[in-house]
Tab-separated table of C-alpha atoms in Angstrom:
chain	number	residue	atom	x	y	z
A	736	MET	CA	-60.611	85.104	52.609
A	737	LYS	CA	-58.636	84.166	49.517
A	738	GLU	CA	-57.654	80.797	48.091
A	739	ARG	CA	-56.048	79.583	44.891
A	740	PHE	CA	-57.448	76.837	42.640
A	741	ALA	CA	-56.416	75.741	39.136
A	742	GLY	CA	-54.026	78.639	38.681
A	743	ALA	CA	-56.361	81.448	39.776
A	744	GLU	CA	-57.162	83.159	43.069
A	745	CYS	CA	-60.714	83.601	44.326
A	746	GLU	CA	-62.084	85.589	47.232
A	747	TYR	CA	-64.983	84.545	49.429
A	748	GLU	CA	-66.758	84.990	52.721
A	749	CYS	CA	-68.771	82.375	54.556
A	750	ASN	CA	-70.530	81.959	57.897
A	751	PHE	CA	-69.298	78.456	58.748
A	752	THR	CA	-66.106	76.460	59.120
A	753	GLN	CA	-67.474	72.993	58.251
A	754	SER	CA	-70.626	72.291	56.249
A	755	ASP	CA	-71.277	69.051	58.227
A	756	GLY	CA	-73.454	67.798	55.396
A	757	GLU	CA	-75.876	70.702	55.752
A	758	ARG	CA	-77.064	72.454	52.606
A	759	VAL	CA	-75.083	75.586	51.721
A	760	VAL	CA	-76.238	78.566	49.640
A	761	LEU	CA	-73.519	79.596	47.171
A	762	PHE	CA	-73.763	83.070	45.609
A	763	LEU	CA	-72.027	83.681	42.241
A	764	HIS	CA	-71.951	87.271	40.983
A	765	GLY	CA	-72.061	88.581	37.421
A	766	TRP	CA	-69.206	89.549	35.126
A	767	GLY	CA	-67.316	92.581	36.410
A	768	GLY	CA	-68.860	92.174	39.850
A	769	CYS	CA	-67.103	91.559	43.144
A	770	ILE	CA	-67.685	90.158	46.595
A	771	LYS	CA	-69.945	93.136	47.367
A	772	SER	CA	-72.353	92.307	44.530
A	773	PHE	CA	-74.392	89.772	46.495
A	774	SER	CA	-73.580	91.086	49.985
A	775	ALA	CA	-77.148	92.128	50.794
A	776	ALA	CA	-78.614	88.767	49.727
A	777	TYR	CA	-75.829	86.870	51.488
A	778	ASN	CA	-76.461	88.771	54.725
A	779	ALA	CA	-80.208	88.182	54.461
A	780	VAL	CA	-79.759	84.438	53.963
A	781	THR	CA	-77.330	84.092	56.865
A	782	GLU	CA	-79.723	86.040	59.102
A	783	LEU	CA	-82.365	83.455	58.225
A	784	GLY	CA	-80.053	80.800	59.657
A	785	TYR	CA	-78.725	79.238	56.473
A	786	LYS	CA	-75.095	78.429	55.842
A	787	ALA	CA	-73.850	80.463	52.904
A	788	VAL	CA	-70.839	81.395	50.805
A	789	ASN	CA	-70.451	84.705	48.990
A	790	PHE	CA	-68.000	83.809	46.227
A	791	ALA	CA	-66.009	86.256	44.079
A	792	PHE	CA	-64.565	85.046	40.779
A	793	PRO	CA	-60.844	85.566	40.041
A	794	THR	CA	-60.034	88.905	38.458
A	795	GLU	CA	-57.115	87.407	36.553
A	796	VAL	CA	-57.124	83.946	34.970
A	797	PRO	CA	-54.968	82.013	32.470
A	798	PRO	CA	-55.511	83.320	28.904
A	799	GLU	CA	-56.946	80.025	27.659
A	800	TRP	CA	-59.839	80.054	30.134
A	801	GLY	CA	-63.505	80.090	29.167
A	802	VAL	CA	-66.721	79.597	31.124
A	803	TYR	CA	-66.114	75.867	31.622
A	804	GLU	CA	-62.775	76.594	33.313
A	805	TYR	CA	-64.509	79.075	35.627
A	806	ALA	CA	-67.073	76.370	36.454
A	807	ALA	CA	-64.273	73.865	37.159
A	808	HIS	CA	-62.671	76.476	39.428
A	809	VAL	CA	-65.892	76.840	41.453
A	810	HIS	CA	-66.384	73.068	41.499
A	811	GLU	CA	-62.899	72.652	42.972
A	812	PHE	CA	-63.770	75.229	45.639
A	813	ILE	CA	-66.945	73.266	46.475
A	814	ARG	CA	-65.044	69.987	46.769
A	815	SER	CA	-62.222	71.480	48.825
A	816	HIS	CA	-64.710	72.774	51.404
A	817	ASN	CA	-66.673	69.515	51.535
A	818	ILE	CA	-69.828	71.271	50.382
A	819	ILE	CA	-72.433	68.770	49.204
A	820	ASN	CA	-75.095	69.760	46.646
A	821	PRO	CA	-75.121	73.523	47.287
A	822	ILE	CA	-78.004	75.774	46.342
A	823	VAL	CA	-76.327	77.917	43.673
A	824	VAL	CA	-77.624	81.466	43.176
A	825	GLY	CA	-76.058	82.910	40.026
A	826	HIS	CA	-76.516	86.341	38.475
A	827	SER	CA	-75.698	86.856	34.778
A	828	PHE	CA	-72.215	85.313	34.301
A	829	GLY	CA	-72.679	83.530	37.627
A	830	GLY	CA	-75.779	81.999	36.064
A	831	ARG	CA	-73.660	80.594	33.235
A	832	VAL	CA	-71.482	78.854	35.788
A	833	GLY	CA	-74.557	77.708	37.718
A	834	ILE	CA	-76.063	76.116	34.605
A	835	ILE	CA	-72.865	74.128	33.998
A	836	LEU	CA	-72.640	72.976	37.622
A	837	ALA	CA	-76.307	71.983	37.712
A	838	ALA	CA	-75.976	70.059	34.431
A	839	LYS	CA	-73.132	68.109	36.072
A	840	ASN	CA	-75.404	67.265	39.039
A	841	VAL	CA	-73.288	69.337	41.434
A	842	CYS	CA	-76.226	71.422	42.701
A	843	GLY	CA	-79.038	70.626	45.081
A	844	GLY	CA	-80.921	73.655	43.791
A	845	LEU	CA	-80.431	76.426	41.247
A	846	VAL	CA	-81.537	80.062	41.242
A	847	LEU	CA	-80.794	81.904	37.995
A	848	VAL	CA	-81.042	85.687	38.148
A	849	ASP	CA	-81.004	87.444	34.758
A	850	SER	CA	-78.700	84.646	33.647
A	851	ALA	CA	-76.456	84.840	30.604
A	852	GLY	CA	-75.661	81.840	28.414
A	853	MET	CA	-78.510	81.843	25.886
A	854	LYS	CA	-77.856	82.611	22.225
A	855	PRO	CA	-79.363	86.006	21.360
A	856	ARG	CA	-81.912	86.444	18.608
A	857	PRO	CA	-80.576	87.697	15.248
A	858	ASN	CA	-80.074	91.439	15.332
A	859	LEU	CA	-79.293	93.450	12.188
A	860	LEU	CA	-77.529	96.243	14.070
A	861	LYS	CA	-75.343	93.749	15.913
A	862	LYS	CA	-74.498	91.979	12.646
A	863	LEU	CA	-73.398	95.295	11.153
A	864	ARG	CA	-71.218	96.016	14.178
A	865	VAL	CA	-69.607	92.569	13.962
A	866	ALA	CA	-68.982	93.019	10.222
A	867	ARG	CA	-67.395	96.419	10.893
A	868	TYR	CA	-65.223	94.877	13.602
A	869	HIS	CA	-63.957	92.098	11.304
A	870	TYR	CA	-63.321	94.630	8.527
A	871	ARG	CA	-61.152	96.749	10.837
A	872	VAL	CA	-59.275	93.652	12.070
A	873	LYS	CA	-58.638	92.503	8.490
A	874	HIS	CA	-57.329	95.886	7.412
A	875	GLY	CA	-55.304	96.564	10.554
A	876	LYS	CA	-57.384	99.539	11.658
A	877	PRO	CA	-57.618	100.557	15.348
A	878	LEU	CA	-60.339	98.842	17.394
A	879	ASP	CA	-60.622	101.362	20.229
A	880	GLY	CA	-64.210	101.624	21.369
A	881	MET	CA	-65.423	98.873	19.052
A	882	GLY	CA	-66.416	96.361	21.724
A	883	SER	CA	-68.924	96.439	24.553
A	884	LYS	CA	-68.425	98.412	27.763
A	885	ASP	CA	-67.406	95.201	29.557
A	886	TYR	CA	-64.932	94.326	26.792
A	887	ASN	CA	-63.311	97.764	26.681
A	888	SER	CA	-62.938	97.950	30.464
A	889	LEU	CA	-60.832	94.775	30.520
A	890	ASP	CA	-57.081	94.427	30.458
A	891	LYS	CA	-56.015	93.234	27.009
A	892	SER	CA	-54.911	89.878	28.448
A	893	MET	CA	-58.486	89.201	29.639
A	894	ARG	CA	-60.270	90.195	26.434
A	895	PRO	CA	-59.850	86.806	24.680
A	896	VAL	CA	-61.295	85.139	27.800
A	897	PHE	CA	-64.319	87.437	27.696
A	898	VAL	CA	-64.883	86.867	23.953
A	899	ARG	CA	-64.684	83.099	24.493
A	900	ILE	CA	-67.265	83.318	27.278
A	901	VAL	CA	-69.851	85.447	25.475
A	902	ASN	CA	-69.666	83.163	22.442
A	903	THR	CA	-70.313	80.008	24.486
A	904	PHE	CA	-74.014	79.151	24.535
A	905	LEU	CA	-75.488	76.698	27.007
A	906	GLU	CA	-78.949	75.791	25.704
A	907	ARG	CA	-77.955	72.152	25.217
A	908	LEU	CA	-77.268	71.807	28.958
A	909	LEU	CA	-80.712	72.878	30.142
A	910	GLY	CA	-82.281	69.476	29.593
A	911	LEU	CA	-79.625	67.887	31.812
A	912	ILE	CA	-80.667	69.912	34.862
A	913	SER	CA	-82.838	67.961	37.269
A	914	CYS	CA	-82.486	69.877	40.539
A	915	PRO	CA	-85.221	72.291	41.747
A	916	SER	CA	-84.759	75.515	39.777
A	917	LEU	CA	-86.042	79.065	40.160
A	918	ILE	CA	-85.623	81.660	37.404
A	919	VAL	CA	-85.818	85.320	38.473
A	920	TRP	CA	-85.815	88.043	35.815
A	921	GLY	CA	-86.105	91.794	35.512
A	922	ARG	CA	-89.036	92.830	33.328
A	923	ARG	CA	-86.941	95.575	31.720
A	924	ASP	CA	-83.710	93.606	31.287
A	925	LYS	CA	-82.026	94.620	28.024
A	926	ASP	CA	-78.717	92.791	28.581
A	927	THR	CA	-80.385	89.375	28.820
A	928	PRO	CA	-83.922	90.066	27.553
A	929	PRO	CA	-86.949	88.249	29.010
A	930	TYR	CA	-87.253	85.912	26.016
A	931	MET	CA	-84.073	84.260	27.329
A	932	ALA	CA	-85.817	83.629	30.659
A	933	ARG	CA	-88.685	81.908	28.860
A	934	ARG	CA	-86.209	79.782	26.914
A	935	ILE	CA	-84.497	78.670	30.132
A	936	ASN	CA	-87.875	77.996	31.744
A	937	ARG	CA	-88.874	75.733	28.858
A	938	GLY	CA	-85.483	74.011	28.883
A	939	ILE	CA	-85.331	73.143	32.598
A	940	LYS	CA	-88.118	70.718	33.390
A	941	GLY	CA	-90.202	71.777	36.384
A	942	SER	CA	-88.507	75.172	36.771
A	943	LYS	CA	-90.418	78.221	37.962
A	944	LEU	CA	-90.115	81.647	36.334
A	945	VAL	CA	-90.843	84.874	38.228
A	946	TYR	CA	-90.482	88.413	36.879
A	947	LEU	CA	-89.499	91.288	39.149
A	948	ASP	CA	-89.560	95.015	38.616
A	949	GLY	CA	-86.159	96.134	37.359
A	950	ASP	CA	-83.584	95.580	34.658
A	951	HIS	CA	-80.492	93.343	34.583
A	952	PHE	CA	-79.991	93.939	38.310
A	953	CYS	CA	-83.515	93.203	39.512
A	954	TYR	CA	-82.188	91.378	42.595
A	955	LEU	CA	-80.943	94.769	43.828
A	956	GLN	CA	-83.776	96.948	42.507
A	957	SER	CA	-86.446	94.621	43.955
A	958	HIS	CA	-84.344	93.405	46.869
A	959	TYR	CA	-87.125	92.518	49.306
A	960	ALA	CA	-89.180	90.716	46.666
A	961	PHE	CA	-86.076	88.771	45.647
A	962	ILE	CA	-85.266	87.803	49.238
A	963	ASN	CA	-88.842	86.618	49.778
A	964	LEU	CA	-88.620	84.462	46.651
A	965	LEU	CA	-85.283	83.085	47.781
A	966	LYS	CA	-86.594	82.417	51.291
A	967	THR	CA	-89.542	80.449	49.925
A	968	PHE	CA	-87.331	78.499	47.509
A	969	LEU	CA	-84.876	77.584	50.273
A	970	SER	CA	-87.648	76.514	52.650
A	971	GLU	CA	-88.977	74.149	49.950
A	972	THR	CA	-85.557	72.882	48.858
A	973	VAL	CA	-83.203	72.671	51.830
């Protein structure tokens, strides 16, 4: 199904028509993902008898958008479907949105999977790349291939949105999160390294951190372990 909120169209699937006040599990995929990204987890949760939504972010948004506009978009979806305090499961970019929603007391529970949103440690190689980028911009030189894989795969109209998102850090929101929170991380994650998981764990009071075998997509590489963690978390939270 597709619906339009705040000037952008989202896609989703769900296993209910009315939430009737029951807790709903809301899956939010990572940047560049799609409705298939969390399909296996969504199917597993629905088979366990929980109401769930598998949400896909808009592929095209207004050029002034950043992560807070994406969060407002999801919040509007939640309100329009009368969903009360969902359990948000967010991977990477979806974790960014989950952090914002939880800080606004929208969530009844939060599961962050290899979440983005933390400021990376200083990196000399990255600083050199950024300096080279700014030099080429200043002197009008071509930028082809200068950005990340995600950046270069985007339409030019979406690149400013992406840059705005990756330069928005959410550490200051962690202390505002009071809902039950589970942090799941791949031991070999290089996109959002494990030190970011520890930072989130320290920032969210009472949160639990679990490492799984895998990289930035540990929820797929250790699927059964992830589902067992999620099952336990839901049984304690819903």
